Coordinates of C-alpha atoms in Angstrom, one line a residue:
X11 CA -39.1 -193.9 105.0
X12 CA -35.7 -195.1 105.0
X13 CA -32.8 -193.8 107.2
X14 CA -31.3 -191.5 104.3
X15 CA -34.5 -189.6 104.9
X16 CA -34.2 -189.0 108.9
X17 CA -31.2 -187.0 109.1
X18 CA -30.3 -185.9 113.0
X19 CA -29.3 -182.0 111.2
X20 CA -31.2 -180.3 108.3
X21 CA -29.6 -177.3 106.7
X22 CA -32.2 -175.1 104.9
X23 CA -31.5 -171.5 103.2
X24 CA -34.5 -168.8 102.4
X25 CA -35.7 -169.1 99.0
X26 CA -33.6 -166.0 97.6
X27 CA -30.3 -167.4 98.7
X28 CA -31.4 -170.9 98.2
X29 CA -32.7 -170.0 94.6
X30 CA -31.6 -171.8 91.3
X31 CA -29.7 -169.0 89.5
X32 CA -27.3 -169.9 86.9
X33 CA -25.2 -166.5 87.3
X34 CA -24.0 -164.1 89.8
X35 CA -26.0 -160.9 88.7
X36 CA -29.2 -163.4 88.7
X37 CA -29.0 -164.3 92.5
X38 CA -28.0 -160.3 93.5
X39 CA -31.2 -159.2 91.5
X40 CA -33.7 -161.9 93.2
X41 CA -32.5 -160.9 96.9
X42 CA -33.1 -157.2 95.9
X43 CA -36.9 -157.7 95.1
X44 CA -40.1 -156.6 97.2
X45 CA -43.5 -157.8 97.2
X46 CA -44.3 -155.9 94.4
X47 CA -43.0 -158.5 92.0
X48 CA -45.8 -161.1 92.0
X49 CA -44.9 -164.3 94.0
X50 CA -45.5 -166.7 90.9
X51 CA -42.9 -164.8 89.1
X52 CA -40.2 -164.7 91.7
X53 CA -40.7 -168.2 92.1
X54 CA -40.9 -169.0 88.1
X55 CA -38.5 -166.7 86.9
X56 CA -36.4 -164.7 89.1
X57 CA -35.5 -167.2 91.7
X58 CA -36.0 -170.5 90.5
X59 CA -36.5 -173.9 92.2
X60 CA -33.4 -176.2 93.1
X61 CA -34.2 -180.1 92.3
X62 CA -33.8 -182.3 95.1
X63 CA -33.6 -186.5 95.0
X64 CA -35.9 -188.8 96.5
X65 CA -34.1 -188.4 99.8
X66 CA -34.5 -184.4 100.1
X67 CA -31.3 -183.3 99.2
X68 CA -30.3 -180.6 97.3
X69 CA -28.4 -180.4 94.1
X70 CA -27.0 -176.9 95.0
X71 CA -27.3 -174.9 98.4
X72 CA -25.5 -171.9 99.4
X73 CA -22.1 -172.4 100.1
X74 CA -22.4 -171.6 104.0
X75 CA -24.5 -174.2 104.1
X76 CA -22.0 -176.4 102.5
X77 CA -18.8 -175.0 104.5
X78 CA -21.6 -176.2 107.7
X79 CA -22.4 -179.8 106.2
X80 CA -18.5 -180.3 105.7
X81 CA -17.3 -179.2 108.8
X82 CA -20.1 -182.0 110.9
X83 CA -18.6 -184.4 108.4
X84 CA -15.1 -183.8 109.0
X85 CA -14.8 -181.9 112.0
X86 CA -18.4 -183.2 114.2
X87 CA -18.2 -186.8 113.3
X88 CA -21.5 -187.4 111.6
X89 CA -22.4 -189.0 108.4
X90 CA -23.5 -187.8 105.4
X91 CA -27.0 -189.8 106.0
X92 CA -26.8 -187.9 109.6
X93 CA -27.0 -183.9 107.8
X94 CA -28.5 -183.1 105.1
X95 CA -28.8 -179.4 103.1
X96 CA -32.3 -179.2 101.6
X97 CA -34.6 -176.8 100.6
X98 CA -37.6 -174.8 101.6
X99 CA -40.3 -176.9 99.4
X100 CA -38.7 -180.2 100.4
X101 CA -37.9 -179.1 104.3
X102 CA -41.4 -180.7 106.0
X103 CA -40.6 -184.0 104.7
X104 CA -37.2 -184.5 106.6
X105 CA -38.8 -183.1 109.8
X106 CA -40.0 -185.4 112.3
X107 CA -39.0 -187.2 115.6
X108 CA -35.6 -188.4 114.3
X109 CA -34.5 -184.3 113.9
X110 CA -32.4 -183.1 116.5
X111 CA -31.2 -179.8 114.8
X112 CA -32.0 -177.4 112.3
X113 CA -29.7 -175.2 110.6
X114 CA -31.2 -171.9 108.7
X115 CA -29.1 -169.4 107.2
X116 CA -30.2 -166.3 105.7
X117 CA -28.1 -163.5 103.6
X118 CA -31.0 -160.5 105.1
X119 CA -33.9 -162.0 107.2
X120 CA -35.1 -158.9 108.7
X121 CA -34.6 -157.1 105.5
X122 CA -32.2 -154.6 107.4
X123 CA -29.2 -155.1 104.6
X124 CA -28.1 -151.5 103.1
X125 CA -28.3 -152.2 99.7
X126 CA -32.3 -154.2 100.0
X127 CA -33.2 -151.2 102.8
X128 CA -32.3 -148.7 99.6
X129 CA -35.1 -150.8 97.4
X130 CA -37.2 -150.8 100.2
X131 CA -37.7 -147.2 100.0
X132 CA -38.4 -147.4 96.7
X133 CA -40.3 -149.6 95.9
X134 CA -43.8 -151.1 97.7
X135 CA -43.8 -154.2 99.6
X136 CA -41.9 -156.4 101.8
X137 CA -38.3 -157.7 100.9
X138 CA -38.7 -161.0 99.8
X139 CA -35.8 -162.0 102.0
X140 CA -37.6 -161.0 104.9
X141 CA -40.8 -161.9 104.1
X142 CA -39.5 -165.7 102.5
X143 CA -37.3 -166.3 105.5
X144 CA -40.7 -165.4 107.9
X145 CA -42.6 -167.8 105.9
X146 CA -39.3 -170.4 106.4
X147 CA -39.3 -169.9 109.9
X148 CA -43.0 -169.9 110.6
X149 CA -42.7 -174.0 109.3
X150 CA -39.7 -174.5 111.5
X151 CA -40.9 -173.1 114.5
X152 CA -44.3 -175.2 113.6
X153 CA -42.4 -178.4 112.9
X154 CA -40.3 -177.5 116.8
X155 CA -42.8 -177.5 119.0
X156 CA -44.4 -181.2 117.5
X157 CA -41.2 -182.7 116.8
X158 CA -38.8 -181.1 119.7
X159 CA -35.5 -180.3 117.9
X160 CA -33.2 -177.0 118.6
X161 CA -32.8 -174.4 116.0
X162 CA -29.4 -172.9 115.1
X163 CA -29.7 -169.5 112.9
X164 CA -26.4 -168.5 111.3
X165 CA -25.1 -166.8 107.7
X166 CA -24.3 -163.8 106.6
X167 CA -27.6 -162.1 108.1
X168 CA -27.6 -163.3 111.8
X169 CA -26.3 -160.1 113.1
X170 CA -29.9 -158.5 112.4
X171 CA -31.1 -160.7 115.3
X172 CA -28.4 -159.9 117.5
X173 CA -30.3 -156.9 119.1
X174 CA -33.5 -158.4 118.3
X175 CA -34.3 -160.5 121.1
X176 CA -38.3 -160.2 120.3
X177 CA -37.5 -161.3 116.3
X178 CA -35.5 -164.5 118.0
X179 CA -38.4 -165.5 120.0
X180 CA -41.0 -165.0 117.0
X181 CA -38.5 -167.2 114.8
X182 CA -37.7 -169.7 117.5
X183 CA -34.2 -169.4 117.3
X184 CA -32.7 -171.0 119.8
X185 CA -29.3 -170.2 119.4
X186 CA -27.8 -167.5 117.2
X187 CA -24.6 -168.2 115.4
X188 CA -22.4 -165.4 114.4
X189 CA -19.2 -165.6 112.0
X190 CA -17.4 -169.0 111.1
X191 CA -18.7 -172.3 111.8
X192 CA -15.7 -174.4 111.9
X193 CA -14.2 -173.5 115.0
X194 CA -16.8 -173.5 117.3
X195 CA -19.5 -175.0 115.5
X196 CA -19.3 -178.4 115.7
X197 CA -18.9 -178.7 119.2
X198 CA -21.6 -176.7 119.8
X199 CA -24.2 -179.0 117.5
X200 CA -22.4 -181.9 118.6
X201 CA -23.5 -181.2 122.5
X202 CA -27.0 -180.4 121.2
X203 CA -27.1 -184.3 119.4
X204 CA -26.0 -184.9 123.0
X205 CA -29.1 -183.7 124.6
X206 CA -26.5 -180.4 126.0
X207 CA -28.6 -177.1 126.1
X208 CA -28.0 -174.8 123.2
X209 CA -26.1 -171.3 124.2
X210 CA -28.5 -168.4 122.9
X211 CA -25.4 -166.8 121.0
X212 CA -22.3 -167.5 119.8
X213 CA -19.7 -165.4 117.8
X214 CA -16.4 -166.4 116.1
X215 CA -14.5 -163.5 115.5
X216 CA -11.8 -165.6 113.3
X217 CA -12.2 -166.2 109.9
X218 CA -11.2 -170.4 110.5
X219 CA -9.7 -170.1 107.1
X220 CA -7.3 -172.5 108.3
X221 CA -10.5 -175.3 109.2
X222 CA -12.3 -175.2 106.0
X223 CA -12.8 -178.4 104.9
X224 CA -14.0 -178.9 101.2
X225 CA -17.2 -178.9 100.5
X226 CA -19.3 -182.5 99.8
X227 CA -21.9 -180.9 97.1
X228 CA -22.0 -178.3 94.5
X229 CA -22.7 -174.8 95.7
X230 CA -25.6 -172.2 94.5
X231 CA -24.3 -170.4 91.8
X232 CA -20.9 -172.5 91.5
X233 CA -19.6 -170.1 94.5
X234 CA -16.2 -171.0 94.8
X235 CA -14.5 -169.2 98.4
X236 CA -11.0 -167.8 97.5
X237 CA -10.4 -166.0 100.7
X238 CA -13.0 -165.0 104.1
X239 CA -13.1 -161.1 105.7
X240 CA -11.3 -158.1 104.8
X241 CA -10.4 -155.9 107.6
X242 CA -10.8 -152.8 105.8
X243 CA -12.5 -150.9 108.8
X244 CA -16.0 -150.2 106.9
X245 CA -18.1 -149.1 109.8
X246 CA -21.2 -150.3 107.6
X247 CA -19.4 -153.7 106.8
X248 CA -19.9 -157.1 109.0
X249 CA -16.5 -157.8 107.5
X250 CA -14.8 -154.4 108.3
X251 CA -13.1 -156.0 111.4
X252 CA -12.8 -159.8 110.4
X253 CA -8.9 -160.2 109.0
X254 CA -8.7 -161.2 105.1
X255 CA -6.7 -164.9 105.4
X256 CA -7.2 -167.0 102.2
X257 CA -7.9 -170.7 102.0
X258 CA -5.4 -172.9 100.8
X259 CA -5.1 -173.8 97.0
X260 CA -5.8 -178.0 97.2
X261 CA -9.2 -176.5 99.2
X262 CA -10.4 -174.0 96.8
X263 CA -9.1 -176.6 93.5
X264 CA -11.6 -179.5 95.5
X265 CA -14.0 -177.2 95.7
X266 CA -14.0 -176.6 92.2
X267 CA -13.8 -179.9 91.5
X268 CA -17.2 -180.8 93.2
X269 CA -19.1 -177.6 91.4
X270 CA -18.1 -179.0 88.1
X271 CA -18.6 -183.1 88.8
X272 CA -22.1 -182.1 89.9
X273 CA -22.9 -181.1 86.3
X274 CA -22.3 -176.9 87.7
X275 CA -20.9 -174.7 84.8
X276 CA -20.4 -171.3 85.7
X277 CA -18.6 -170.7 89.5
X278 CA -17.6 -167.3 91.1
X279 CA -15.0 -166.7 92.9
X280 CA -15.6 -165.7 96.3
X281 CA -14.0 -162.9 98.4
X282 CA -14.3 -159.2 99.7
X283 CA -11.2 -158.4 97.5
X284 CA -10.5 -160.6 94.7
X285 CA -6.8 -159.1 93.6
X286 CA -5.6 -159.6 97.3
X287 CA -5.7 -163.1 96.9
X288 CA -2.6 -164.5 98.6
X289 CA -1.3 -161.0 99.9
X290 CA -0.4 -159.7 103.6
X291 CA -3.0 -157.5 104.9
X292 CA -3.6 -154.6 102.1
X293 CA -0.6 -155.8 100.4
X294 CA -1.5 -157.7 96.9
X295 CA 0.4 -160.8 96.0
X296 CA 0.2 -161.5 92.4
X297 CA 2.2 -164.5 92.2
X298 CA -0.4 -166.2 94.7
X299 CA -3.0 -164.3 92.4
X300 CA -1.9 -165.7 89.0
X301 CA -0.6 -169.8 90.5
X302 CA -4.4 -170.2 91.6
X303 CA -5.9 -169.2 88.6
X304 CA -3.3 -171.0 86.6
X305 CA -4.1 -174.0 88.6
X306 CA -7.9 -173.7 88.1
X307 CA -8.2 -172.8 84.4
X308 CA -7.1 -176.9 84.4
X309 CA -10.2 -177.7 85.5
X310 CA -12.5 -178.9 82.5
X311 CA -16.2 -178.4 81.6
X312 CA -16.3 -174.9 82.5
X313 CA -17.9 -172.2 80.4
X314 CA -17.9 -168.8 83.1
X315 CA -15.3 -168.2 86.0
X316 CA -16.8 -164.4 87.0
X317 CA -15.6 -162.5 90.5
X318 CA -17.7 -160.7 92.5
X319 CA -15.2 -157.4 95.2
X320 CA -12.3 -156.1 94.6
X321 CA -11.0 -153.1 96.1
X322 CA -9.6 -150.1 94.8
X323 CA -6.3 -149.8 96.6
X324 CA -5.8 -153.4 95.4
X325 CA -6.3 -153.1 92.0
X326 CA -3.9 -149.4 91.2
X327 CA -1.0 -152.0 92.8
X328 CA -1.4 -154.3 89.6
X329 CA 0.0 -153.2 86.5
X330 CA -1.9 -153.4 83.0
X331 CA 0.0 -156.1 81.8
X332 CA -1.1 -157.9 85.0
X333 CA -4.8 -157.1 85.1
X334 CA -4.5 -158.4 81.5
X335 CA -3.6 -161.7 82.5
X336 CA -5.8 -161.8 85.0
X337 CA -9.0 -161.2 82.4
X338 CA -7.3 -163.9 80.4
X339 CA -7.3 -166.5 83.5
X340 CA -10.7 -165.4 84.1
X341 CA -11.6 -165.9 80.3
X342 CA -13.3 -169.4 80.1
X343 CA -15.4 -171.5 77.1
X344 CA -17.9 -168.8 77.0
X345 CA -17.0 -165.2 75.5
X346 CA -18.0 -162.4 78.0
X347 CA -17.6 -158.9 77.4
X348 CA -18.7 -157.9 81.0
X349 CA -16.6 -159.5 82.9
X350 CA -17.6 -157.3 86.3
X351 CA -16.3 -156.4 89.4
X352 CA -18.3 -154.7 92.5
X353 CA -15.8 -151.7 94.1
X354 CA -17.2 -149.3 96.5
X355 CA -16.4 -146.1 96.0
X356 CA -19.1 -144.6 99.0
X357 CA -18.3 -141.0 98.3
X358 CA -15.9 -138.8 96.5
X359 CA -15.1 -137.3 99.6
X360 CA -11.9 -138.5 101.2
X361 CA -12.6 -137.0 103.8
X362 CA -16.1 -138.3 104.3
X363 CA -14.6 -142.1 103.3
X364 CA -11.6 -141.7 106.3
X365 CA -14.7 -141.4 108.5
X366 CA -16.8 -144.0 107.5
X367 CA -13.9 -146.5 105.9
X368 CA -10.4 -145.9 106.8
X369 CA -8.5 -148.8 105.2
X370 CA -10.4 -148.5 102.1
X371 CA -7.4 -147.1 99.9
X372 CA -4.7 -148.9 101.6
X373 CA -2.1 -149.2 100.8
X374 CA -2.9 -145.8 99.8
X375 CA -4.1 -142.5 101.5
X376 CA -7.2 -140.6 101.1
X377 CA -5.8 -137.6 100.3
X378 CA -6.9 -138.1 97.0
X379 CA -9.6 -140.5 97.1
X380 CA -11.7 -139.3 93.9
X381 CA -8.7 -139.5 92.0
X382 CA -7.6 -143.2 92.8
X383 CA -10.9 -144.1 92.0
X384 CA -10.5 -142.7 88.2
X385 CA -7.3 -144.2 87.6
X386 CA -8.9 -148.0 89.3
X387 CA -11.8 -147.4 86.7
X388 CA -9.5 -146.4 83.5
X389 CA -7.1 -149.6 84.4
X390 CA -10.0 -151.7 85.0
X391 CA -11.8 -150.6 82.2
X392 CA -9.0 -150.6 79.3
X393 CA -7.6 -154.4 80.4
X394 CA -11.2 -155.5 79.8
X395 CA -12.8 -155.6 82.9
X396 CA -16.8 -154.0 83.9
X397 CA -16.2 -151.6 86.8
X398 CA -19.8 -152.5 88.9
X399 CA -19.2 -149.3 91.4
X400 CA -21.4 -148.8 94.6
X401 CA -22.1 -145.1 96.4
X402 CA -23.3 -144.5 100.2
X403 CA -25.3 -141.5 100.6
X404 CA -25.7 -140.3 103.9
X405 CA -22.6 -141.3 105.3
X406 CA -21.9 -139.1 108.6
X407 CA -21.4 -135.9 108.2
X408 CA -21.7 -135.9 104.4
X409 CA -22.4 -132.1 103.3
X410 CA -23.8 -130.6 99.9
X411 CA -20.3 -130.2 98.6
X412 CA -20.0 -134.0 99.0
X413 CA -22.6 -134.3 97.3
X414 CA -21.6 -132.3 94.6
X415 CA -18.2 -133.6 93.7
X416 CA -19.4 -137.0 93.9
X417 CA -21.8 -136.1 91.1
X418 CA -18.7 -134.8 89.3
X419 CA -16.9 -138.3 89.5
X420 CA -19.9 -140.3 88.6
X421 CA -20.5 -137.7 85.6
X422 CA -16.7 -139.0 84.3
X423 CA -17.2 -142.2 85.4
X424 CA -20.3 -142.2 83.3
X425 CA -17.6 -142.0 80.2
X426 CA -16.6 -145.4 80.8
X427 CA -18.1 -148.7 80.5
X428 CA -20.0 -149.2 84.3
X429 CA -22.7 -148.9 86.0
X430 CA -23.1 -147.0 89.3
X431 CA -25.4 -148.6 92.2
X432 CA -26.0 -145.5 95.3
X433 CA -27.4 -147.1 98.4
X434 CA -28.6 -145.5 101.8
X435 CA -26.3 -145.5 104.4
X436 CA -27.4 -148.3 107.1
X437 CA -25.0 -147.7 110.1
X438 CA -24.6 -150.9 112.4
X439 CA -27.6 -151.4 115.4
X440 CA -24.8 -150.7 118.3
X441 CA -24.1 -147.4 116.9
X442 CA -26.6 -146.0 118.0
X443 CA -27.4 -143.7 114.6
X444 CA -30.9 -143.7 112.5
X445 CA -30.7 -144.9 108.8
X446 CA -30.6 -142.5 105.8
X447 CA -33.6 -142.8 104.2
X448 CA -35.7 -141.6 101.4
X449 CA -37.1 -138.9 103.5
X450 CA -33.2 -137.4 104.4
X451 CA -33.1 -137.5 100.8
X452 CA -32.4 -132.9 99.3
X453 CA -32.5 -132.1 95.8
X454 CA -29.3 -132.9 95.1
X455 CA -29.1 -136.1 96.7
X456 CA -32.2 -137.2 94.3
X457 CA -30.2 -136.1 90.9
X458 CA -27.1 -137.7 92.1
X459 CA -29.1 -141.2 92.3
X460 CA -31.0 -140.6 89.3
X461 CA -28.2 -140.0 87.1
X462 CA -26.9 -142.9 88.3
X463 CA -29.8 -144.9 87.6
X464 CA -30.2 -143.1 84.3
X465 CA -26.8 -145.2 83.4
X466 CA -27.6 -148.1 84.6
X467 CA -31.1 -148.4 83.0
X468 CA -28.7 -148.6 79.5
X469 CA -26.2 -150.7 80.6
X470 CA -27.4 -153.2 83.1
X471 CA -30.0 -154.7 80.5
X472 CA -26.7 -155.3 78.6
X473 CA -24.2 -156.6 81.3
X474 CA -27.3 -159.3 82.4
X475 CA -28.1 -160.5 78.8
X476 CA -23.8 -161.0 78.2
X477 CA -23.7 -163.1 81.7
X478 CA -26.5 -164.9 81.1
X479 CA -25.7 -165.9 78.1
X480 CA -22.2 -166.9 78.9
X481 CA -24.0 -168.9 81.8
X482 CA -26.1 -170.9 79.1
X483 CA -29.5 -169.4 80.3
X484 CA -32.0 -170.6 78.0
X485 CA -32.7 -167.8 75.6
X486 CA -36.8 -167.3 76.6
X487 CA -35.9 -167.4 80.0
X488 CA -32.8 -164.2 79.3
X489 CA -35.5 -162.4 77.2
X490 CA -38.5 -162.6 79.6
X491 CA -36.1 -161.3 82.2
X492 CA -35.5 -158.2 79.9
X493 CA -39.1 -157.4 79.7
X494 CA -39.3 -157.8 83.3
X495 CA -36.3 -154.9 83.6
X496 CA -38.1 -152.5 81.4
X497 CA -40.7 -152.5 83.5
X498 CA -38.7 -152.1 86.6
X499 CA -37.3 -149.1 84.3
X500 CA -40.6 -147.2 83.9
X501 CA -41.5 -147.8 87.8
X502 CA -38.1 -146.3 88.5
X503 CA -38.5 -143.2 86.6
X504 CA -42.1 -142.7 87.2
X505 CA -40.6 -142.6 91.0
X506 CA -37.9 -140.0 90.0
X507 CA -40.7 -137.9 88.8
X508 CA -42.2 -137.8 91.7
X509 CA -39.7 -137.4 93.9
X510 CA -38.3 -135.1 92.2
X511 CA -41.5 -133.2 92.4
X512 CA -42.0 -133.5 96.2
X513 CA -38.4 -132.3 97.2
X514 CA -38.3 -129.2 94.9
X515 CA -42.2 -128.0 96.9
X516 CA -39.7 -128.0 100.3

């Protein structure tokens, strides 16, 4: 085996984040999967293998995994024969006596995310991230004990282990990383090369926008990160309290660069709100907005720049004749006509949202909540864009009347080209409240999610087939998908039915 092969760090991802999707939507529907779905089809079809070379690496890999390869390059001294990002399948061949470290990152590995805890109720099974990062971490913790080496856990799902001292153990994590590598990071794996004892946790509250070094591979899915945190105050958020700062332009441009050199065609653009690019804390800052975009549409062999959050206090300060050039920036080789953008919405309640989200209309007030939302969605929606809007039900002290006036706004947002995703509230482990679940769920709370669904079972099919074919998906893999979704639609409804049936007998 030659040295390219013993690498002192491996970086490995579950196989839902770690999976070979082409576009966005693909990755998000993968990650939202149970058990249910047979394995051989998850692994054929919904989350496809990445290629590696003869030395293990990875073609793609998830991007933190690339913001941690890049920072031990340029920040921790090592080579790029000393890390290497590889995959679950090709992971037992670069473990041995020559490993020092391994790296494993996971977006939801006790499936405890809010929006995969909302399939969870519906659907039988276990969450495939939680059941595939198990499975990961059963062949790590085997490989540890023969071969010695530390284990680091980080990414966007290490604060479900946080409490979860008996989960560490059972995963062998030795040290639990929370928030950005680049500050702290490479000191800490550095000491570990050094033969230093691991600490058991570490959290970065800073973003480190101002470490980020580009990355030295293409990403999964062509992510491209315009900007990390958001500070918005979300009490269900990981992000609510992390500041929004934005990574320079020549960082963001290289790492475009390196997607589209390594053969990757469609990117997304990465942050919690996409318009506040280049802005002061709620403030928007088109200028910023519109140089960057200007600046990457010059990158060639492109065929799909999408986005992914937005915000709807920072979209009503754009103006339609801005939001059109944005769609125009946005609008690459490939025609889409659902170009989309996830906004949570939560409730129509102000009241309820003050509660539960604070800054989420800033630089706005909540006064009127329900009513900035319509006019986000009609400026959205008549400059081109796909409005992708998510709901909380259960927030804290949310009443019938909530309820009922936010089945009035989804009923005229239901006018407009969308779709509405509802998810169960999932409040943070320190604060000390139980999770809404299906069995909280009245009468009205099971209407208000059906009707939602009832959209989304006629547009969704639609919005997929568009980015997937913008995404050059080969056309028997976008159609087998489709039959896949119808039945997922007959399994939904049949659900409705009955719990329709259950809740009107108490």
């Amino acid at each position: 085996m030659s040295d390219r092969s013993r690498p002192a760090v491996v970086l490995v991802a579950d196989r839902t984040l770690a999976g070979g999707y082409r576009v966005l939507f693909e990755g998000i529907f993968a990650t939202m999967q149970t058990t249910q779905v047979p394995s051989l089809l998850m692994r054929l079809l919904l989350s496809p293998r990445v290629r590696t070379d003869a030395a293990g690496r990875a073609h793609t890999a998830p991007l933190g995994l690339r913001r941690v390869e890049a920072a031990l390059r340029d920040r921790g001294g090592l080579s790029g024969d000393d890390v290497v990002c590889t995959t679950p399948e090709a992971l037992p061949k670069l473990l041995g006596p020559w490993t020092k470290l391994v790296g494993v990152s996971s977006s939801d590995p006790l499936g405890r995310g809010m929006s995969n805890t909302t399939t969870k109720n519906f659907q039988r099974g276990r969450l495939y991230t939680e059941a595939w990062t198990d499975r990961l971490m059963r062949t790590v913790s085997a490989a540890r004990d023969r071969c010695g080496f530390r284990v680091l856990f980080g990414g966007a799902g290490a604060w479900q282990y946080a409490g979860d001292a008996e989960a560490r153990e059972r995963h062998g994590i030795d040290c639990l990383f929370e928030g950005a590598f680049e500050r702290q990071g490479p000191g800490v794996v550095g000491g570990a090369l050094g033969g230093e004892a691991l600490p058991g946790h570490v959290r970065e509250c800073d973003p480190c926008a101002d470490l980020v070094s580009p990355i030295c591979g293409p990403s999964a899915m062509g992510v491209v990160e315009l900007s990390r945190g958001c500070g918005r105050g979300c009490s269900f958020c990981a992000s609510a309290h992390v500041p929004m700062r934005h990574l320079p332009a020549e960082t963001i441009l290289a790492d475009l660069e390196t997607n589209v050199s390594g053969g990757v065609r469609t990117v997304v653009n990465g942050s919690e709100d996409f318009f506040r690019y280049g802005g002061t804390g709620a403030e928007v800052n088109f200028e910023a907005l519109h140089a960057l975009l200007t600046r990457m549409r010059e990158v060639r062999g492109l065929s799909l720049m999408q986005i992914d959050h937005a915000n709807v206090g920072s979209v009503l300060q754009l103006s339609d004749e801005q939001l059109r050039e944005v769609r125009r920036l946005l609008s690459w080789d490939a025609r889409t006509d659902y170009l989309w953008v996830n906004l949570g919405v939560e409730s129509a309640s102000g009241e309820r949202v003050a509660a539960s989200a604070p800054g989420k209309a800033a630089p706005f007030g909540l006064e009127d909540w329900d009513g900035l939302v319509r006019e986000a969605a009609e400026r959205l929606t008549r400059t081109g864009f796909f409005p992708v809007f998510s709901l909380v039900l259960g927030l804290p002290g949310e009443t019938p009347e909530d309820v009922a006036r936010t089945r009035r706004l989804v009923e005229h947002l239901a006018d407009k080209p969308c779709v509405i995703f509802p998810v169960f509230h999932e409040p943070p482990p320190e604060s000390g409240r139980r999770a809404f679940t299906i069995a909280d769920m009245r009468s009205d709370h099971v209407e208000l999610f059906a009707s939602c669904y009832e959209l989304n079972f006629r547009r969704v099919p639609k919005l997929v087939w568009d980015n997937q074919r913008a995404g050059r998906v080969p056309w028997v893999r976008r159609a087998m998908v489709q039959v896949l979704g119808r039945g997922e639609v007959l399994l939904w409804r049949r659900r409705f039915r009955k719990l329709r049936k259950a809740k009107a007998s108490t």
